[in-house]
Every structure is written in C-alpha cells, then in structure tokens.
Coordinates of C-alpha atoms and ligand atoms in Angstrom, one line a residue:
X1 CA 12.1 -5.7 16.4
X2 CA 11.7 -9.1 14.2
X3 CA 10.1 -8.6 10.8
X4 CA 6.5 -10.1 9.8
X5 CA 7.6 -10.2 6.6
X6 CA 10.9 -10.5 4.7
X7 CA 11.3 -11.1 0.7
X8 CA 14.8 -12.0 -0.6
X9 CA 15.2 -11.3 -4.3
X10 CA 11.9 -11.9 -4.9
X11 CA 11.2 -12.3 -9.2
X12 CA 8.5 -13.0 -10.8
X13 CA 7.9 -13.5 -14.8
X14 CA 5.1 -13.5 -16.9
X15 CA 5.8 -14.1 -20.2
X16 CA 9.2 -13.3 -20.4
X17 CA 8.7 -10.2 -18.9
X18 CA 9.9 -9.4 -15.2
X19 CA 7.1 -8.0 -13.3
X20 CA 8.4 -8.8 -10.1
X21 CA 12.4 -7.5 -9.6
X22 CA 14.8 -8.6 -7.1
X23 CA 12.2 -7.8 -4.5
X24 CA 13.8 -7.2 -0.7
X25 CA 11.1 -6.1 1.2
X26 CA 11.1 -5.7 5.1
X27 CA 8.1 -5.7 7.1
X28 CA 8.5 -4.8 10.9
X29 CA 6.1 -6.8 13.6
X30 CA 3.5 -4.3 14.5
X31 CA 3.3 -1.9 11.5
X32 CA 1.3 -1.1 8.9
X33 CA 3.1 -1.1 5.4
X34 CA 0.8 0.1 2.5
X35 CA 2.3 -1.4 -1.1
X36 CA 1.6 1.4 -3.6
X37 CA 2.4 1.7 -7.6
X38 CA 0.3 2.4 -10.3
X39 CA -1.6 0.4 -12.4
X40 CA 0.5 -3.1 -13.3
X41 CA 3.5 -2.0 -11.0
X42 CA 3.3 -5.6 -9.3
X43 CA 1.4 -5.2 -6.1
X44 CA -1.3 -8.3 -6.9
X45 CA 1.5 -10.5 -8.1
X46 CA 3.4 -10.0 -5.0
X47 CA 0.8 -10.2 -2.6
X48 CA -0.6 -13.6 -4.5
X49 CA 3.6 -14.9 -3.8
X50 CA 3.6 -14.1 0.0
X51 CA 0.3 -15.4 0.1
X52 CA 1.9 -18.6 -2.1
X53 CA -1.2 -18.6 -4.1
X54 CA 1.6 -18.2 -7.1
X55 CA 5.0 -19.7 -7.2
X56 CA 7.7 -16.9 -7.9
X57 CA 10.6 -17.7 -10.3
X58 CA 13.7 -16.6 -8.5
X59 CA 13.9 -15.5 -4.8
X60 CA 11.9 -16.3 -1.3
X61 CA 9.8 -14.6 1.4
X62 CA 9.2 -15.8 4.9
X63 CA 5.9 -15.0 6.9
X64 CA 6.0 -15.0 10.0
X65 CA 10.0 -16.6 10.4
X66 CA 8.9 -19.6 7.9
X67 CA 9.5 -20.1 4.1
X68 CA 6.0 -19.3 2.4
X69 CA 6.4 -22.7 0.4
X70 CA 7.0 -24.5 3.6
X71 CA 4.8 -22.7 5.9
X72 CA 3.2 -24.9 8.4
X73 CA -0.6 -25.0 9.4
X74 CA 0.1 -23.5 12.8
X75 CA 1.8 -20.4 11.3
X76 CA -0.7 -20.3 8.2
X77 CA -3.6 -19.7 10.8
X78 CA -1.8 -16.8 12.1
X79 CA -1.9 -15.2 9.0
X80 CA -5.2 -13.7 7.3
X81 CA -5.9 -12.6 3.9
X82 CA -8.6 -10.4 2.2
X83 CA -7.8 -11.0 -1.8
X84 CA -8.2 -8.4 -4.7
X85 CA -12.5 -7.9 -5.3
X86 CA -13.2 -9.9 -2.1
X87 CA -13.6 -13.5 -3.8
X88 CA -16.0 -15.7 -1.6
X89 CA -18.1 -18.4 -2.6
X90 CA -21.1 -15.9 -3.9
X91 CA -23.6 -18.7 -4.0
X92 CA -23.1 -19.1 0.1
X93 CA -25.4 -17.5 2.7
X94 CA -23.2 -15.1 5.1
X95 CA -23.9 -17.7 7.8
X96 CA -23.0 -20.6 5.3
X97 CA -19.8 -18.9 4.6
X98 CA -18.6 -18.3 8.3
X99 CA -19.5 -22.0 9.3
X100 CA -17.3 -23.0 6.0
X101 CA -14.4 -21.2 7.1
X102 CA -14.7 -21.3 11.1
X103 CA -13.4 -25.3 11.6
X104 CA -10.0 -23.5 9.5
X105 CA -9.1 -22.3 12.9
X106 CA -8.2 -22.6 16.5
X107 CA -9.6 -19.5 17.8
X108 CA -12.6 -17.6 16.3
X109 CA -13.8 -14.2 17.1
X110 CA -17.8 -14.9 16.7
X111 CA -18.6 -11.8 19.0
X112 CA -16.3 -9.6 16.2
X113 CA -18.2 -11.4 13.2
X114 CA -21.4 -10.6 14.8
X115 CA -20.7 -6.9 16.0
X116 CA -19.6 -6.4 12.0
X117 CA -22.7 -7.9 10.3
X118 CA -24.9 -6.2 12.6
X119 CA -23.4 -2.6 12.4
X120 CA -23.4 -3.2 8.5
X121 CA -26.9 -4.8 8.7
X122 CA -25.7 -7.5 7.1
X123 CA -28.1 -10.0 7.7
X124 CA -26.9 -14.0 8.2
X125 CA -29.3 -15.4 6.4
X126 CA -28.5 -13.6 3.0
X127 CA -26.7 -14.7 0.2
X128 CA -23.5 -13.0 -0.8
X129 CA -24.5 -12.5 -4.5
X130 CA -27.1 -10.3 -2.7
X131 CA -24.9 -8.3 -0.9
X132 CA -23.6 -4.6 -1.8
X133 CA -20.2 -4.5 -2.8
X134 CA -19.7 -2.6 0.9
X135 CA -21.1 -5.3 2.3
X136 CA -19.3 -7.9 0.8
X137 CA -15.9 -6.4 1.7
X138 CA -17.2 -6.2 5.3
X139 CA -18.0 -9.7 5.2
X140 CA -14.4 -10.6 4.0
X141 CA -12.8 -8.8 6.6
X142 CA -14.6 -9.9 9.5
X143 CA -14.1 -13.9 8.4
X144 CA -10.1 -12.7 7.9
X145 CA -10.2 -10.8 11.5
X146 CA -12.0 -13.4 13.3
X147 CA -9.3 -15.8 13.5
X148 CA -7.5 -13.1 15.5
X149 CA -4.0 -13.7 13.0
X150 CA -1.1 -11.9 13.7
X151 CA -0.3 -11.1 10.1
X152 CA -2.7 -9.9 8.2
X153 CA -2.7 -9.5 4.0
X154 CA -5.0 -7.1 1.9
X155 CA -4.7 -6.6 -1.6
X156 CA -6.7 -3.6 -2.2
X157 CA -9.3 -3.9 0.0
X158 CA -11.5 -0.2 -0.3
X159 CA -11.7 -0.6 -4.4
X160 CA -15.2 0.0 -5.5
X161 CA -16.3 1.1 -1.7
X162 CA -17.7 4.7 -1.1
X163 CA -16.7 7.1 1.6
X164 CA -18.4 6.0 4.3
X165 CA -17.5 2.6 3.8
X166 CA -14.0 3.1 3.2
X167 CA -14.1 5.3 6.6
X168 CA -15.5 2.0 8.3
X169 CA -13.7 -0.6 6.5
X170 CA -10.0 1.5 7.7
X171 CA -11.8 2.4 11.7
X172 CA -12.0 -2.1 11.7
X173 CA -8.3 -1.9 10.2
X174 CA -7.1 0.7 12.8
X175 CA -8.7 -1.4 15.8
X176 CA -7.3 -4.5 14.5
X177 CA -3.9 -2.7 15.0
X178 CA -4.1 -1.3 18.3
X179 CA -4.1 -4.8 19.5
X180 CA -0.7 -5.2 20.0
X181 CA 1.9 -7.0 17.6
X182 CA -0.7 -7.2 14.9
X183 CA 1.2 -6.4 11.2
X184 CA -0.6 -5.4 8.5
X185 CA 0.0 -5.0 4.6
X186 CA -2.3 -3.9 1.9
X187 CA -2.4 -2.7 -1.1
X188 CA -4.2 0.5 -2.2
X189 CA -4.4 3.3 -4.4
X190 CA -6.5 5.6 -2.3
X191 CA -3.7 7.6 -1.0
X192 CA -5.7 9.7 1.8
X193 CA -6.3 6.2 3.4
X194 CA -2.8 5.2 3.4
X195 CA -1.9 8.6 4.9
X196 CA -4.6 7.8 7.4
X197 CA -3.4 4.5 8.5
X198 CA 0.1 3.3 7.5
X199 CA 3.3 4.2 9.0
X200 CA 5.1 2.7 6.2
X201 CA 4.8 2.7 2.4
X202 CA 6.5 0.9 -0.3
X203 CA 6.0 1.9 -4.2
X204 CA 6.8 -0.6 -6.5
X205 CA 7.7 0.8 -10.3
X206 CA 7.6 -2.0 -13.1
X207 CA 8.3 -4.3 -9.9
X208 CA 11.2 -2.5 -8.8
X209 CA 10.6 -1.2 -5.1
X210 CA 12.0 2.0 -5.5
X211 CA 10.7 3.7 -2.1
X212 CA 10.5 1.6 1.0
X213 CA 10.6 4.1 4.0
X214 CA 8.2 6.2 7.0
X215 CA 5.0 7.6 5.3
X216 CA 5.9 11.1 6.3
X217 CA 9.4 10.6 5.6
X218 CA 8.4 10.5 1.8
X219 CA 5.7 13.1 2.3
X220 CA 8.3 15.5 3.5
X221 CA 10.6 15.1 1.1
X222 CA 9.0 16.3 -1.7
X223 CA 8.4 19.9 -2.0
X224 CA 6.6 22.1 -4.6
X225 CA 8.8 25.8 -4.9
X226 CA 6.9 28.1 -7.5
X227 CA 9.2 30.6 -8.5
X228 CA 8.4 34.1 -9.9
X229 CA 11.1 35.1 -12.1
X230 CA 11.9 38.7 -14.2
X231 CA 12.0 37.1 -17.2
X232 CA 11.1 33.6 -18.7
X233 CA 14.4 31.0 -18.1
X234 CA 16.3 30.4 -21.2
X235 CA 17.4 26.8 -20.5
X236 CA 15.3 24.0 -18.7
X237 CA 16.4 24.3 -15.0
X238 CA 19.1 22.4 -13.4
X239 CA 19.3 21.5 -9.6
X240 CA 19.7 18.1 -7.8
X241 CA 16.8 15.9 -7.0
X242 CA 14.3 17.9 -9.3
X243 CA 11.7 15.5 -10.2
X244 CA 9.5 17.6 -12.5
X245 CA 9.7 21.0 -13.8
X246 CA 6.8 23.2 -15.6
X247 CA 7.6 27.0 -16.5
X248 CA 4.9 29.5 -18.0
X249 CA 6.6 32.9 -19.1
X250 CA 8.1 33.9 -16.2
X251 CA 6.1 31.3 -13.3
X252 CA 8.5 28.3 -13.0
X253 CA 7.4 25.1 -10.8
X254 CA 9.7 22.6 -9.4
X255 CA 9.0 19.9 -8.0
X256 CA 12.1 18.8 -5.8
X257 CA 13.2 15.9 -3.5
X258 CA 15.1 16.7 -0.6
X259 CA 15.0 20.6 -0.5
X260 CA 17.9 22.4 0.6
X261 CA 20.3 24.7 0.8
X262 CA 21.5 23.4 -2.3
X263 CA 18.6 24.7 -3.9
X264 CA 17.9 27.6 -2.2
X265 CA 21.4 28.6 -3.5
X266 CA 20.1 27.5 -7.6
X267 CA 16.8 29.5 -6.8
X268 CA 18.6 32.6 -5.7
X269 CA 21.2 32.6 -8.7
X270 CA 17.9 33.0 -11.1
X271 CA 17.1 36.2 -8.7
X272 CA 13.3 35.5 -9.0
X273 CA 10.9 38.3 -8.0
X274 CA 9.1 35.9 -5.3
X275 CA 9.2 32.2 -4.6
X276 CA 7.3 29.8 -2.3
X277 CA 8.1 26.5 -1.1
X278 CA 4.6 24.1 -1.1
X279 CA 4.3 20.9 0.9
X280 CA 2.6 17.9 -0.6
X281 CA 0.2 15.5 0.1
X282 CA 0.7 12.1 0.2
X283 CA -1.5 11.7 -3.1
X284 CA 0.6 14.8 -4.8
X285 CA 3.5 13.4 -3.8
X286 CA 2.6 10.0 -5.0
X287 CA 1.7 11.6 -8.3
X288 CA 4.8 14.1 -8.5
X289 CA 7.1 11.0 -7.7
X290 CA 5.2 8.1 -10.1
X291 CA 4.9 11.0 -13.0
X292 CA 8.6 11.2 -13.2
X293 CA 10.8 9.7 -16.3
X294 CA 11.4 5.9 -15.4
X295 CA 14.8 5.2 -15.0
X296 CA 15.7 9.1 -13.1
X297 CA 13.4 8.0 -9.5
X298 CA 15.3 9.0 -6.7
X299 CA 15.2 5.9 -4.4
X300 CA 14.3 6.5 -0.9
X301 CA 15.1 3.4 1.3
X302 CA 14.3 3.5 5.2
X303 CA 15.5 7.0 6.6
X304 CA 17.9 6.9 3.8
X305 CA 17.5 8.4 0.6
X306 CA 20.0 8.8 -2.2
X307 CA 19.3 11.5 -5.4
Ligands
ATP1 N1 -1.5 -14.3 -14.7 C1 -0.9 -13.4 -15.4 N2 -0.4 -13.7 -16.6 C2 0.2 -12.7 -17.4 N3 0.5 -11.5 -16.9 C3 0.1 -11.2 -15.7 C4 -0.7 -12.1 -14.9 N4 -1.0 -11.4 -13.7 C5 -0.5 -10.2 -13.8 N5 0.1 -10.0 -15.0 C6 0.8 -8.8 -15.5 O1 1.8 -8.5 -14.5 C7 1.9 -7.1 -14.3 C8 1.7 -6.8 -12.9 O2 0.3 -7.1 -12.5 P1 -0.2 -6.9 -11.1 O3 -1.6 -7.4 -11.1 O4 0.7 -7.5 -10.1 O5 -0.2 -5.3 -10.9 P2 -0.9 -4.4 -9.8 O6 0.2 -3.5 -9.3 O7 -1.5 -5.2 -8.8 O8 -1.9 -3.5 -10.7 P3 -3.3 -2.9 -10.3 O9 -3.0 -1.7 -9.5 O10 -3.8 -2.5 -11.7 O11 -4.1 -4.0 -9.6 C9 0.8 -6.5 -15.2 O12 1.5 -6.0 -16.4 C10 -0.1 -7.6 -15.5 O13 -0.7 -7.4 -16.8

C-alpha cells in the first residue's frame, strides 16, 4: 500500500538545538497514525514542516507522492489541516468564515458543514470570538472535512474540549475514516482517544521517533509483573527490557518490555512467594515507556522491536 506520508531525515533546529532528529516517518494510505511525546518532544514543529508552514533545516517529506516545498495546488486541496488551538480569523461570522475558505476548493461538502453546525448549535450568523472553545474546534473541523481531502493533518485537536465534546469531535474523525482511502495524523496527548481511534502511533522523544509501530503492538508489549518476594532484594534487579523498577520491602514492581520466558526464568531465580503479570493501558504504557531514563528506550519500529 503507498504511503500518505513519508519524511526522510527530517531536522529541525531552533537555536542551535535539534528539536526535530533525522525524522523517517511512514504513513500508510488509509490509517490513522496518532504522533505522541510529551511536552516539547516535537510534534507542533513537525506537523507545522509537513504542513510547510516552517521550513526544516536538513531532510524532506512528501504528501501525498509530492515534495511539501513543491507541492502543487491540486495535491494541496487534497490535504486538510486543523492547526494547534484552532486558529481562525476570530473576528469572522461562522458563515463569513465558510464563504472565505469555500472558493479554496473544488469540491465542498456544504451538507457536512451544515449537519456539524446544527448538531453543535452552532449558529451561522455568530461570530467565532463568541463561540465555546467546543464549538470552535467543531467549526475548524468541518471547514477542514468539507473539502472532502484525502489527507488530513491535526495537531492536537481535543486540547481544552470536555468529554462529550472530545467523544463528538473523534465520532466526525472516525466517519471521516470509514470513507475509504482517507489518512489521518494528529497529534494528541489524551491517550484513551488515541486507543480509541488510531491503528498506529508514533512517540517522538527530544525529536527522536523512538516507537513507530501498531497501537496494540506497543500496548502489549509492556507488562507490569508485581512480585512478592521472602525477603527484600539486595541488589536493584536485573533482566532484559526492564524499563522501570520500584521495590517496597519485599513487593517488587517491574515494569518490562517484551515479557518472556527470559524473565519468567529471572522471576523464578528470586523464588518469590506470588507474582502477577499486569497489562497496561495505552496511557500507562505511555507513561511507563516516556518515564524511563533518556538514552535506555527500547525502540519499537513496525512489528519489530529491538531491547
Ligand atoms: N518558534 C520557535 N522558536 C524556538 N523554539 C521553539 C519554537 N517552536 C518550538 N520551539 C521549541 O521546540 C521544542 C519542540 O516544540 P514543539 O512545539 O514541537 O513540541 P510539542 O511536542 O508539540 O509540545 P506540546 O505537546 O507541549 O505542544 C520545544 O522545546 C519548544 O520550546
């Protein structure tokens, strides 16, 4: 299957400091890919590169087949975009703002804008510096839907929206997908959404992208064991692909990629009285995998993943 989106050695400095790596990212036709990191990891600046709203220093990326500095304005209206806090032009009535960005494209979904605005009782005549912030991110997405592109770019879209909102804003997301062929990428650091909707996620670490594979691939690879031991251990515990490790007297807690035998085998050697072995949630195994010492992340790369 061709790729929506394809970065080679994609850099980006700010100050002399590198905040985008060597970037290779692969994005298949018809998925979603969720970019995850924490906070300054690099997902803005590479989103703002693809979208060629910034110019990187070293490296390319193609949407769509076609250089992002060369892109032409047939393949740039396949391609839409909801930036980071939903910037529109806030002095603009919601009717003002679709009739602004409507002559941008061929084809225009009016019936999808509508059905939006009116299930959000957003009302046309209302100016966006009036709107909730819910509201505001509705409006955004439906003038990025509408277009019907085939590629479609979010940088965080659910910050600052509640629940029920977020619940709405990812239903629009997951219709948007079942039309066939349709990519999406987005940002986000509300992990139970990702879980809900991609089938992919990259995390970027200090602009490294150390994990680019399935969603549950990454899920499942991290376990929890809590281990129940005779007495407390003498030395910190040893075993491949631990990323954490917490002991109180004689509870221990590991926090392992890729359990095994292998560790089944180190577990056994410390005879422990009882043991369990936890799964994770995407947002614990986010946190168990992000917490770990810089430098030691296990990098997990399509089905591949090396410890
Ligand atoms: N225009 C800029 N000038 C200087 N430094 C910048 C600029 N934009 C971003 N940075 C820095 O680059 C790093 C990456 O920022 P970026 O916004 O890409 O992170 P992020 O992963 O999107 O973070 P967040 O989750 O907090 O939105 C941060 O350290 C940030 O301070």
């Amino acid at each position: 299957m061709a790729n929506a989106i394809v970065t080679d050695r994609l850099t980006k400095y700010f100050g002399g400091r590198r905040v985008v790596n060597g970037l290779n990212l692969q994005v298949r036709e018809g998925s979603v890919y969720a970019l995850l990191g924490r906070n300054g990891a690099g997902k803005s600046t590479t989103i703002r590169m693809l979208l060629g709203l910034l110019k990187p220093d070293f490296g390319t990326a193609e949407l769509l087949g076609e250089e992002v500095s060369q892109i032409t304005p047939a393949t740039r209206a396949q391609i839409g975009w909801v930036g980071e806090g939903h910037p529109l032009y806030r002095w603009m009535t919601v009717d003002g703002a679709i009739r602004f960005v409507r002559p941008f494209y061929q084809q225009w979904n009016g019936e999808f804008v509508d059905q939006v605005l009116d299930h959000f009782d957003i009302p046309k005549k209302k100016r966006l510096s009036k709107l909730s912030n819910g509201q505001r991110a509705q409006v955004s997405l439906a003038l990025a839907v509408a277009p019907d592109p085939k590629l479609l770019i979010l940088d965080d879209p659910t910050i600052g929206l509640d629940a029920v909102v977020r619940r709405d804003f990812l239903e629009s997301i997951i219709q948007i997908i079942q039309q066939q062929g349709r990519t999406i990428l987005f940002s986000s650091h509300i992990l139970s959404d990702v879980d809900r909707v991609a089938d992919h996620i990259g995390i970027l670490s200090e602009g490294v992208l150390r994990v680019d594979c399935p969603t549950e691939h990454f899920r499942e690879s991290i376990r929890k064991v809590v281990v129940e031991l005779s007495e407390p251990l003498q030395e910190p515990p040893a075993c491949p692909g631990l990323l954490s490790s917490s002991a109180s007297g004689e509870r221990v807690e590991l926090v392992i990629v890729n359990y095994g035998d292998e560790h089944r085998a180190y577990i056994d050697s410390l005879s422990p009285r009882s043991m369990d072995v936890l799964e994770f949630n995407l947002e614990d195994a986010f946190v168990a995998y992000t917490r770990g010492r810089k430098g030691t992340m296990p990098v997990f790369r399509r089905e591949a993943m090396h410890v």
